[in-house]
PDB file of C-alpha atoms and ligand atoms in Angstrom:
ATOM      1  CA  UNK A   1     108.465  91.677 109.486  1.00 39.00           C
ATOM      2  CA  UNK A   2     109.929  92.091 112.978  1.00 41.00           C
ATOM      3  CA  UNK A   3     110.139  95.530 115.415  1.00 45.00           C
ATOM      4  CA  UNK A   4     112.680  98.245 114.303  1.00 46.00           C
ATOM      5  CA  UNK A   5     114.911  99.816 116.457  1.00 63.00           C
ATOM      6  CA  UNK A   6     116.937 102.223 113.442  1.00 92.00           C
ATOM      7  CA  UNK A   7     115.407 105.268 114.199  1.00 96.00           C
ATOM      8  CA  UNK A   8     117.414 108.201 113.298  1.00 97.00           C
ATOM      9  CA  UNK A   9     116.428 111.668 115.448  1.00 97.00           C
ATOM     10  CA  UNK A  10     116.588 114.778 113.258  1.00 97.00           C
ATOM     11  CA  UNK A  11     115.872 116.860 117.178  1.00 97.00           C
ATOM     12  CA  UNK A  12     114.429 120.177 116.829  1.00 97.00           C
ATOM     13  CA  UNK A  13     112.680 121.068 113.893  1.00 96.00           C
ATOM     14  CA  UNK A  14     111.046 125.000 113.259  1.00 92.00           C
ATOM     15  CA  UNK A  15     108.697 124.004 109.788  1.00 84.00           C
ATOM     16  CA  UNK A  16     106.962 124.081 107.745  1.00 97.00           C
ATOM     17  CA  UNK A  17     107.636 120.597 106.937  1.00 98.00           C
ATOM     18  CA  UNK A  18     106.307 118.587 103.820  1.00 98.00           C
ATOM     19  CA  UNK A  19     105.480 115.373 104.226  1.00 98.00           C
ATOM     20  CA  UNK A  20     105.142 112.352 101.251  1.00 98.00           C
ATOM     21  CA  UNK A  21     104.909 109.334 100.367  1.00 98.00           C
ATOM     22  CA  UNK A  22     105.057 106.688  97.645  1.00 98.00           C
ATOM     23  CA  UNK A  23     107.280 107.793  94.894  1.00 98.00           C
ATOM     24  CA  UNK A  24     106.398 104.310  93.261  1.00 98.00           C
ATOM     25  CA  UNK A  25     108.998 104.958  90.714  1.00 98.00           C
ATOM     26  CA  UNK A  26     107.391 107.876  89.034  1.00 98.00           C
ATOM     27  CA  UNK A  27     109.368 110.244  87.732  1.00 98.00           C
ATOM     28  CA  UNK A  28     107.173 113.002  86.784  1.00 98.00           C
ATOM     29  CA  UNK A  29     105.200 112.906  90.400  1.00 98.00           C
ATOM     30  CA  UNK A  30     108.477 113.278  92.063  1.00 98.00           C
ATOM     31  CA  UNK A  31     109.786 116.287  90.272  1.00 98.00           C
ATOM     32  CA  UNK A  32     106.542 117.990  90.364  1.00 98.00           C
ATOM     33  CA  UNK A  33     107.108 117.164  94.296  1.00 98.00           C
ATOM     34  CA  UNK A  34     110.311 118.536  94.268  1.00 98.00           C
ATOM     35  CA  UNK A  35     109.268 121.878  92.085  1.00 98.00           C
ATOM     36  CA  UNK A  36     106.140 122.178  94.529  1.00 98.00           C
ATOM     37  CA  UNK A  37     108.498 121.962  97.601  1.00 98.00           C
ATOM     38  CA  UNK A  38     110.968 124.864  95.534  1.00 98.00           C
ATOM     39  CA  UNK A  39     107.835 127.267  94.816  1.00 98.00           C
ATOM     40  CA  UNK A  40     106.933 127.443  98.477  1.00 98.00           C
ATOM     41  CA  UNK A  41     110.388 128.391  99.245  1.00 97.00           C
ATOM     42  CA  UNK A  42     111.058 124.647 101.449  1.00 98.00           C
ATOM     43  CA  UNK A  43     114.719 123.375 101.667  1.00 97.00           C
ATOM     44  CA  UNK A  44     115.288 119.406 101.151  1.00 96.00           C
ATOM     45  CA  UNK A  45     116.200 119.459 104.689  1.00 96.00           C
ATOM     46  CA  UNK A  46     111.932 120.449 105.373  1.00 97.00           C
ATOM     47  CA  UNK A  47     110.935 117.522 103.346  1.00 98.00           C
ATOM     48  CA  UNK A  48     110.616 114.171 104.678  1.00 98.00           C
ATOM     49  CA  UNK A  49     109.379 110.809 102.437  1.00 98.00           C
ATOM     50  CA  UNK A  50     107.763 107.898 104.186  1.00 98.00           C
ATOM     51  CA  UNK A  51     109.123 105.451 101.779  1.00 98.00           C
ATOM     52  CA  UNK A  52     108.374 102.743  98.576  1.00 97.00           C
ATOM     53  CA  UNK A  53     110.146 105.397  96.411  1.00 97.00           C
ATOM     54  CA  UNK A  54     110.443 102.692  94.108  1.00 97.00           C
ATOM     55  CA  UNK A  55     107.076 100.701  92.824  1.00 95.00           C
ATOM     56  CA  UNK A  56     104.423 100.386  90.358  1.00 95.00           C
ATOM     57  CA  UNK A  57     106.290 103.179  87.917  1.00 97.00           C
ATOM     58  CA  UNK A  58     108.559 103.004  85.091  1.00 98.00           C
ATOM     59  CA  UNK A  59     111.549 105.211  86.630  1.00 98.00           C
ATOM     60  CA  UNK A  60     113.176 102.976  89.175  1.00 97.00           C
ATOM     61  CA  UNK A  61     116.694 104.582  89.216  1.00 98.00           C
ATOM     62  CA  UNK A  62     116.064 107.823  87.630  1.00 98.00           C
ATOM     63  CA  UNK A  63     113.078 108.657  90.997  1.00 98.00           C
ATOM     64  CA  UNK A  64     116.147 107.175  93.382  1.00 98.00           C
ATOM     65  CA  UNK A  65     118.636 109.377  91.861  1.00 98.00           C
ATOM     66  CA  UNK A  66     116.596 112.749  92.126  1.00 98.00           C
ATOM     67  CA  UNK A  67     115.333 112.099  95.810  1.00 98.00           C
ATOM     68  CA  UNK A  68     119.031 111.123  96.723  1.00 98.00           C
ATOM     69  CA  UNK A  69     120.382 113.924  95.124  1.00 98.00           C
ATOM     70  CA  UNK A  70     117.807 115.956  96.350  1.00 98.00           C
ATOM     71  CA  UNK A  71     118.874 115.268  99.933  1.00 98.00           C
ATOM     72  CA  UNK A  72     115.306 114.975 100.968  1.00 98.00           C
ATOM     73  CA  UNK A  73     114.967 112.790 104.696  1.00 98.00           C
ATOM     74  CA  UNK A  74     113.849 109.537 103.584  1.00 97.00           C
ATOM     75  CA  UNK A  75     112.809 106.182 105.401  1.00 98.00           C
ATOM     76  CA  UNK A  76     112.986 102.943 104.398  1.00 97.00           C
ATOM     77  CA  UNK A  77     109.722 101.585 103.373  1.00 97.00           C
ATOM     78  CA  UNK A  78     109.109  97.719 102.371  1.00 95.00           C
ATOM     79  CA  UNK A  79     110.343  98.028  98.844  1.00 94.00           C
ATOM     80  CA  UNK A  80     113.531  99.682  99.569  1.00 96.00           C
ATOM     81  CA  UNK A  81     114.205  97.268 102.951  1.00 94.00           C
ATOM     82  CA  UNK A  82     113.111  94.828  99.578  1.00 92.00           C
ATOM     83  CA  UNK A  83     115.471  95.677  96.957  1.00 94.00           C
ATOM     84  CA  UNK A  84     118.469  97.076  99.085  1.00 92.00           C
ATOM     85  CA  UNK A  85     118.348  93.336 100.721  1.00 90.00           C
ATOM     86  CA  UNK A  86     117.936  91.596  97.410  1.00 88.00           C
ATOM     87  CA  UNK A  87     114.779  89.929  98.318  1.00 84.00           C
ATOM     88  CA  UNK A  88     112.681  88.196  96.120  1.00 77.00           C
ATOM     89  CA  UNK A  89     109.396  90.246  96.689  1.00 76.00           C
ATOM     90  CA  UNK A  90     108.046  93.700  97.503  1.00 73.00           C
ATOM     91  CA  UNK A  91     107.016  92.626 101.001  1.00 74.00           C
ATOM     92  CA  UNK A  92     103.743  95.007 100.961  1.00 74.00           C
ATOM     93  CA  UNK A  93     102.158  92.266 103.249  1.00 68.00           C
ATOM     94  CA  UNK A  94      99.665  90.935 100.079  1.00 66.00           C
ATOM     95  CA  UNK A  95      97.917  87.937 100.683  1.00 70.00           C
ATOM     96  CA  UNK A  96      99.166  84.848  98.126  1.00 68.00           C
ATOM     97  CA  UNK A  97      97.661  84.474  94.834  1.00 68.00           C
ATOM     98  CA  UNK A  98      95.563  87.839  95.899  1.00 68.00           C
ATOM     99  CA  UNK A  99      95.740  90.628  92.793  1.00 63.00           C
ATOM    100  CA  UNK A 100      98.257  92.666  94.683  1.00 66.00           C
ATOM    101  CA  UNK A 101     100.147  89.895  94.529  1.00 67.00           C
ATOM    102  CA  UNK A 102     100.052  88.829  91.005  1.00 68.00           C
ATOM    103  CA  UNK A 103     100.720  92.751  89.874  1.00 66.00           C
ATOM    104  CA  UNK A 104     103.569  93.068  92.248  1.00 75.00           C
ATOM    105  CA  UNK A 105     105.275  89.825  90.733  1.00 75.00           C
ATOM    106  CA  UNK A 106     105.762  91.881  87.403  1.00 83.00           C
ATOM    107  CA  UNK A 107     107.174  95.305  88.981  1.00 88.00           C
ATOM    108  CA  UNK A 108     108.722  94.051  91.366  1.00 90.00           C
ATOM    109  CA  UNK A 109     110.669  92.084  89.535  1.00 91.00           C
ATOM    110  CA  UNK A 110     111.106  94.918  86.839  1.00 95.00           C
ATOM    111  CA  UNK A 111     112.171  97.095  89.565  1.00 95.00           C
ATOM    112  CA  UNK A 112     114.601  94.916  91.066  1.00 94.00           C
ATOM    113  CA  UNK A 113     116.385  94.507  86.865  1.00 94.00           C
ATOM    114  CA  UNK A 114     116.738  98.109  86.502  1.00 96.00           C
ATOM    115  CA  UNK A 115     118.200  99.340  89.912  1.00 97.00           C
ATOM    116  CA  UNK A 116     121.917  99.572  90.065  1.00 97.00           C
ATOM    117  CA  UNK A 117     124.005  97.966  92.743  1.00 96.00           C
ATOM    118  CA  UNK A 118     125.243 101.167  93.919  1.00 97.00           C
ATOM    119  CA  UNK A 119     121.421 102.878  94.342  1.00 97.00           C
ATOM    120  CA  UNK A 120     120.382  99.350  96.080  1.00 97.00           C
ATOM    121  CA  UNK A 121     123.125  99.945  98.585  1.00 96.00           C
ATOM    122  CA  UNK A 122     122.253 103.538  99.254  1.00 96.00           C
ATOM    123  CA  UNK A 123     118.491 102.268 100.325  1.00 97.00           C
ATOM    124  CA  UNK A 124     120.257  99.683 102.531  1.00 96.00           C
ATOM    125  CA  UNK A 125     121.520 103.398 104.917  1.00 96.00           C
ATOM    126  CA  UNK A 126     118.216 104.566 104.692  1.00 97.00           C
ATOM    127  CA  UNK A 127     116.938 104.716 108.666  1.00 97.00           C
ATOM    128  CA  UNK A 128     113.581 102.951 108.952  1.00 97.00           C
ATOM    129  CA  UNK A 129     112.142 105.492 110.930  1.00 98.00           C
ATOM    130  CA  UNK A 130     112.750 109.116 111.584  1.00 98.00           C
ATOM    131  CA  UNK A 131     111.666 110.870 115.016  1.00 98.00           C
ATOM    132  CA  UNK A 132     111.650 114.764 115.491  1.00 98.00           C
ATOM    133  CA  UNK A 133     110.053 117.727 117.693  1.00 97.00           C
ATOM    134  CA  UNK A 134     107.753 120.387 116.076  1.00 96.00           C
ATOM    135  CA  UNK A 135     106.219 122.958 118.561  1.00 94.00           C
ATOM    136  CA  UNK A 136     106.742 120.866 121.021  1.00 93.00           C
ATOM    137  CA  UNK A 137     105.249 117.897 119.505  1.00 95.00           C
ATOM    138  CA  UNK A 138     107.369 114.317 119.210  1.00 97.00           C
ATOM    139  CA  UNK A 139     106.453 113.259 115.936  1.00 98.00           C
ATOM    140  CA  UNK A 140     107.601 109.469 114.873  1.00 98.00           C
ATOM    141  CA  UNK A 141     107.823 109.065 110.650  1.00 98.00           C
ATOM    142  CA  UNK A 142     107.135 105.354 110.243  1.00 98.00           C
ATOM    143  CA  UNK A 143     106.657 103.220 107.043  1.00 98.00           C
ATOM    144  CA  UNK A 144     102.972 101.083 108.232  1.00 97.00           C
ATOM    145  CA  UNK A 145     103.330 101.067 112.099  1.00 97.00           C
ATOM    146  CA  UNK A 146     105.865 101.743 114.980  1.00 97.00           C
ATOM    147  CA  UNK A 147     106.239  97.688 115.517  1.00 96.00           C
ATOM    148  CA  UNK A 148     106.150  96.514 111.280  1.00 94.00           C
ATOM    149  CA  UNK A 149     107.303  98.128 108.423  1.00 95.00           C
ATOM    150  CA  UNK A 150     104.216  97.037 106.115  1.00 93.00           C
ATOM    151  CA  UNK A 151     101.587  97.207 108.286  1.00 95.00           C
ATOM    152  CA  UNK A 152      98.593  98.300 106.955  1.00 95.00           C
ATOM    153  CA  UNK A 153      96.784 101.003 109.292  1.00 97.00           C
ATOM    154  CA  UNK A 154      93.931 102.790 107.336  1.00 97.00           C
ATOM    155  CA  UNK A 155      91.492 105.994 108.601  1.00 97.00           C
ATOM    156  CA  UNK A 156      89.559 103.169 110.018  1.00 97.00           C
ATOM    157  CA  UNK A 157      91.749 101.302 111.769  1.00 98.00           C
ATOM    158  CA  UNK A 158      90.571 100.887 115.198  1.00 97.00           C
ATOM    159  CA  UNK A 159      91.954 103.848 117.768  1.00 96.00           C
ATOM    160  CA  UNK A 160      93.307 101.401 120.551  1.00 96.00           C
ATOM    161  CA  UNK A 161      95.519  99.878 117.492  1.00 97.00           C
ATOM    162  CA  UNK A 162      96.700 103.277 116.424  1.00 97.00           C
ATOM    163  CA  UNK A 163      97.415 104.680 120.215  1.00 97.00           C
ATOM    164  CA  UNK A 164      99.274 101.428 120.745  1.00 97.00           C
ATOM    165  CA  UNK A 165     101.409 102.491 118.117  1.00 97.00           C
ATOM    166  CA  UNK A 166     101.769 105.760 119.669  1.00 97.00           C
ATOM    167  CA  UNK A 167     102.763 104.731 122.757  1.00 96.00           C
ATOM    168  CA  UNK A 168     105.286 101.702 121.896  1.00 96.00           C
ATOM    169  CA  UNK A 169     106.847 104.809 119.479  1.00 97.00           C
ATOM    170  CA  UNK A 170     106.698 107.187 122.709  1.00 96.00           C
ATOM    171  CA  UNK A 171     105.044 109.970 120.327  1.00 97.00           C
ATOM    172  CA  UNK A 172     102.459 112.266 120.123  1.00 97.00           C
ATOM    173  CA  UNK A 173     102.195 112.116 116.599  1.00 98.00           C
ATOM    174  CA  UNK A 174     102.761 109.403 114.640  1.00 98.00           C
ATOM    175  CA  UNK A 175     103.399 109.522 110.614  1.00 98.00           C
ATOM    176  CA  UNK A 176     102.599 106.655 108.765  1.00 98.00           C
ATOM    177  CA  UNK A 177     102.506 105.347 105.036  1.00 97.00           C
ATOM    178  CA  UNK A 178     102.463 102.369 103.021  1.00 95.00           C
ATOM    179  CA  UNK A 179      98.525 102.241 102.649  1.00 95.00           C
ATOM    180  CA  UNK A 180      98.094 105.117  99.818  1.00 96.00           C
ATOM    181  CA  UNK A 181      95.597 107.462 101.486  1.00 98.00           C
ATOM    182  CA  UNK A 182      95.654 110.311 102.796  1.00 98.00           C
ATOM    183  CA  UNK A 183      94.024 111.093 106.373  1.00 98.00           C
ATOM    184  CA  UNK A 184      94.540 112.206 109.847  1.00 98.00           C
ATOM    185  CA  UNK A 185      93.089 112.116 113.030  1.00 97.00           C
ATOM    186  CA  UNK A 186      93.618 113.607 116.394  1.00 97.00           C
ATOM    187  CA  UNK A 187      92.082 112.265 120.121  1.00 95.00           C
ATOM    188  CA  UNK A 188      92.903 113.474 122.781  1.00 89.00           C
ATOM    189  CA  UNK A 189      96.582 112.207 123.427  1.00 80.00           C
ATOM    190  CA  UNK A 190      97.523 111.950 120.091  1.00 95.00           C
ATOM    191  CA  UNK A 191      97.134 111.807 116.316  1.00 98.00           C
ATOM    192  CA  UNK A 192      98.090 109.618 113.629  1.00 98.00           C
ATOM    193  CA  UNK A 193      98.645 111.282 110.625  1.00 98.00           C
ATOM    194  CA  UNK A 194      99.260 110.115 106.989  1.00 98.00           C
ATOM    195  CA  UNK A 195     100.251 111.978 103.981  1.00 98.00           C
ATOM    196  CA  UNK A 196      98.663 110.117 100.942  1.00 98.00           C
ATOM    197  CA  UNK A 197     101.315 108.715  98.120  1.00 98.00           C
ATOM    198  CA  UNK A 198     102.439 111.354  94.814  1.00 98.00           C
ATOM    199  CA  UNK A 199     103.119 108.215  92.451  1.00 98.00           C
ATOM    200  CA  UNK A 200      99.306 106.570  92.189  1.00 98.00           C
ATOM    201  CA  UNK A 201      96.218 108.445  92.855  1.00 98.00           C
ATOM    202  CA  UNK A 202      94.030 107.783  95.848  1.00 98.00           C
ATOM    203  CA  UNK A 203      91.781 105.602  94.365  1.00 97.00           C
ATOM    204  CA  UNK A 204      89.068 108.403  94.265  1.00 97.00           C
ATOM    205  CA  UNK A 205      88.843 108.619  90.443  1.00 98.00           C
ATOM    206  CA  UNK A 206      91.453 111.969  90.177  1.00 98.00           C
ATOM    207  CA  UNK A 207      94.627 111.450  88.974  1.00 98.00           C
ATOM    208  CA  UNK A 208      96.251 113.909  91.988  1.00 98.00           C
ATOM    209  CA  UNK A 209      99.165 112.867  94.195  1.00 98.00           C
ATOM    210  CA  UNK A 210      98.898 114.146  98.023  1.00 98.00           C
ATOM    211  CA  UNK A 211     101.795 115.600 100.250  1.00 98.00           C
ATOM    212  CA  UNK A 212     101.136 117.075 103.365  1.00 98.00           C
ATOM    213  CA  UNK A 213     102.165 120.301 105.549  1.00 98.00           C
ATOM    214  CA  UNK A 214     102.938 120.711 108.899  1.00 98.00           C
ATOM    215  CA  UNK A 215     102.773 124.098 110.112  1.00 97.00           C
ATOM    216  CA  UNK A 216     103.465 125.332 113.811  1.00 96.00           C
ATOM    217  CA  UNK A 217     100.538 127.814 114.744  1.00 94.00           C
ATOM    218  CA  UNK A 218     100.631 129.165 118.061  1.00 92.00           C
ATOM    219  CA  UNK A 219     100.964 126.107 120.395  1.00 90.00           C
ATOM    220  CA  UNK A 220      99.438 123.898 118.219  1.00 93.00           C
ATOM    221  CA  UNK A 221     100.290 122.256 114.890  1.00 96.00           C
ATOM    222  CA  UNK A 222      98.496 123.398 111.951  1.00 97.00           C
ATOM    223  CA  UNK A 223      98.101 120.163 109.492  1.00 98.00           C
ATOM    224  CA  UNK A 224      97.383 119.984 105.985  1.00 98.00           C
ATOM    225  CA  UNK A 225      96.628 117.705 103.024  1.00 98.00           C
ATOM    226  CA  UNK A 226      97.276 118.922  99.065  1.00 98.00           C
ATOM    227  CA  UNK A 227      96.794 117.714  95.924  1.00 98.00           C
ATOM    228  CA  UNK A 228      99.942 117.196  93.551  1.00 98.00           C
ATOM    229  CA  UNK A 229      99.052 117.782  89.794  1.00 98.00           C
ATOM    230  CA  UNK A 230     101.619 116.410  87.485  1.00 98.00           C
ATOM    231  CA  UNK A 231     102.165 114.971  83.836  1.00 97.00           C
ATOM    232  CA  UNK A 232     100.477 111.308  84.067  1.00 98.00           C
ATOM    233  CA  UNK A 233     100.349 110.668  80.689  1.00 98.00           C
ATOM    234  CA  UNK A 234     104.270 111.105  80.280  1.00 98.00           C
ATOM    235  CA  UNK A 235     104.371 108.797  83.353  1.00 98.00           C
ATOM    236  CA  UNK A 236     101.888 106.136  81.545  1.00 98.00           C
ATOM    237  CA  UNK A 237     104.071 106.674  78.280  1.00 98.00           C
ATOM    238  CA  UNK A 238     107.175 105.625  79.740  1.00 98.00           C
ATOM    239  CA  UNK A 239     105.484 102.458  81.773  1.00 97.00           C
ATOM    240  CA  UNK A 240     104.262 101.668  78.276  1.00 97.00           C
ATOM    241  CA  UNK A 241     107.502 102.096  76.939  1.00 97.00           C
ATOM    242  CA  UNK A 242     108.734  99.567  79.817  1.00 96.00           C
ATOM    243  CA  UNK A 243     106.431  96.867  78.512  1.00 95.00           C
ATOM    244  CA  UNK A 244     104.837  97.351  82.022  1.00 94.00           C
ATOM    245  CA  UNK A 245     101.683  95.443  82.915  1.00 87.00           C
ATOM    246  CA  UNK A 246      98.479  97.832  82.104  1.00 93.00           C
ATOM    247  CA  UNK A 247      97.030  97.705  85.629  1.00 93.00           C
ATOM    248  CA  UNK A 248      98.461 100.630  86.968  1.00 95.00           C
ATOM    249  CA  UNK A 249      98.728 102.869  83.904  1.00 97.00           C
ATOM    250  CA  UNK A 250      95.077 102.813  83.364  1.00 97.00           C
ATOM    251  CA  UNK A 251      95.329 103.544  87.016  1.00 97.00           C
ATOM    252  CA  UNK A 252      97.219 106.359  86.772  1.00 98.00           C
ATOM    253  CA  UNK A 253      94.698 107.908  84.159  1.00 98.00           C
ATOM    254  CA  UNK A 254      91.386 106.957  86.237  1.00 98.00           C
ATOM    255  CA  UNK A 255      92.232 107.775  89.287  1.00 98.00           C
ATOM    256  CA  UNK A 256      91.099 104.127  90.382  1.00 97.00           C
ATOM    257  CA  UNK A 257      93.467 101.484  91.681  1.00 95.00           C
ATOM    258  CA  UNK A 258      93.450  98.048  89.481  1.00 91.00           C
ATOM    259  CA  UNK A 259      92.390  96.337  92.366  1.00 86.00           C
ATOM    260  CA  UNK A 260      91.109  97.027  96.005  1.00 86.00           C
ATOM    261  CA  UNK A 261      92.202  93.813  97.687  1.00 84.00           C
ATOM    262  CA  UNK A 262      94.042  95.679 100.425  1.00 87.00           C
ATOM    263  CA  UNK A 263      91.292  97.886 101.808  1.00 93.00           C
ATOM    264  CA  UNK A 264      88.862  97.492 104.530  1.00 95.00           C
ATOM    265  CA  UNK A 265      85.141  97.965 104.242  1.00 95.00           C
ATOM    266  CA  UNK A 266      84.706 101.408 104.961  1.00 95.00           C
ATOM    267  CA  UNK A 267      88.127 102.296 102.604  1.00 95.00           C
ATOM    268  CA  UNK A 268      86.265 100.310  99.462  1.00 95.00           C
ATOM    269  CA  UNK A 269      83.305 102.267 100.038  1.00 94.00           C
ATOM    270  CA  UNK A 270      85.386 105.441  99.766  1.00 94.00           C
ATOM    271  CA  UNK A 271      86.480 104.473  95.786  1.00 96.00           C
ATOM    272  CA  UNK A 272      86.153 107.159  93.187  1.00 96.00           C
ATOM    273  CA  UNK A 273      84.611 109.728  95.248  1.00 96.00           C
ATOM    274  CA  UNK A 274      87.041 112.498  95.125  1.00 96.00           C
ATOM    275  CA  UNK A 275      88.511 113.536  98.578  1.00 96.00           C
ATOM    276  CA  UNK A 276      87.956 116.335 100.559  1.00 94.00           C
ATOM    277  CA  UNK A 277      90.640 116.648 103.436  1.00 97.00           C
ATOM    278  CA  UNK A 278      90.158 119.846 105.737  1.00 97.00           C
ATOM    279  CA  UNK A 279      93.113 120.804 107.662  1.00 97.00           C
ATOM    280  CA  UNK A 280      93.532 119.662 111.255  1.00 97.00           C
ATOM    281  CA  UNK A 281      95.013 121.745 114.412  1.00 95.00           C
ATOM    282  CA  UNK A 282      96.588 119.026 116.361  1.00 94.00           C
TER     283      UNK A 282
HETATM  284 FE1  LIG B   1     104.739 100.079 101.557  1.00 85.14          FE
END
């Protein structure tokens, strides 16, 4: 996919702010995301999603509804630049005739039957990227990276790649998604940070979500990674219900993705070895 230049500038912000990602169509996640955001007292206008709110999950329109209605800030990721465009794949970037592939065929597809025409067109105003200023900090939200919406940029993704990013964004901090894990991590002119997903576990054999806080503290930024609990097995149920292929339900349950196709070395090495993310003072 080609540069983006829609970038829409929320200016000054005072936090906390929660972070998420990957809604992936499922339901339950999101409103235990949206309760978790309530009990700590956060307004929609402190939450910000990095995008695929619709995926893998049974709840396509119902997980669109609640986050529009929820008035939560909200980027465009790959499936909704996908399915607000009408076109004929998810565009995660997975190689042909890889596993990704094959799965995404099926809910992609199932997806793209049960959205209406009226949600499709509200994903086509999402911005696809969101820039603000925390403590003096200017923070870039993108989907993968500054210059492609599904670009895939992992904890181990060389430095120089990530500062790159950084620097064509103009940012100290830059926010991605899109690859399902959660990590961060700061040098010394900036940080890349990335919340995890809520709808699919991090492939480290809990069924958890992640969201993430940002926290001013003193004149530095306080960062933070937490584990969403949530009802998976109503979420499996209604994939079931869906006739939904099996690969990510028993994901859901396991805490293992169906397949690891996407990952580099060090990332595969990572699977089913529950995280650990300390907080970070950027
Ligand atoms: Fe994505």
């Amino acid at each position: 996919m080609s540069a983006q230049t829609d970038v829409k500038d929320l200016g000054v912000l005072t936090g906390p702010v929660m972070i998420f990602g990957g809604p992936y169509s499922n339901l339950q996640a999101t409103r235990a995301l949206l309760q978790t955001a309530n009990r700590l007292g956060l307004s929609a206008s402190q939450l910000i999603c990095t995008g695929d709110a619709v995926a893998y999950c049974a709840d396509t329109e119902a997980t669109v509804r609640l986050l529009r209605d929820a008035g939560v800030h909200w980027i465009q990721g790959n499936c909704e630049a996908s399915l607000g465009n009408r076109i004929d794949d998810c565009g995660c970037g997975f190689e042909e005739g890889s596993s990704c592939a094959i799965l995404s065929d099926s809910w992609y597809s199932y997806a793209d039957r049960t959205i209406s025409d009226d949600s499709r067109a509200w994903l086509r105003t999402l911005p696809a990227q969101l820039r603000f200023s925390l403590n003096g900090r200017r923070i870039q939200v993108v989907h993968g990276a500054a210059d492609q919406i599904n670009r895939f940029v992992f904890e181990s993704t060389p430095q120089d790649e990530k500062q790159r990013q950084l620097d064509l964004a103009q940012a100290d901090v830059l926010i991605g998604g899109h690859c399902g894990l959660p990590f961060g991590q700061a040098w010394g002119s900036g940080a890349w940070l990335n919340a995890g997903v809520i709808g699919m576990p991090a492939n480290d054999g809990t069924r958890n979500g992640w969201y993430m806080l940002l926290i001013p503290d003193a004149e530095r930024l306080k960062v933070s990674w937490h584990r969403l609990n949530y009802a998976a097995t109503e979420a499996v149920d209604a994939m079931r219900f869906a006739g939904l292929p099996t690969g990510y339900q028993d994901a859901l349950l396991s805490g293992l993705w169906p397949n690891i196709d996407i990952l580099p070395a060090a990332e595969q090495s990572q699977r089913g070895q529950p995280l650990q993310l300390a907080p970070l003072l950027i």
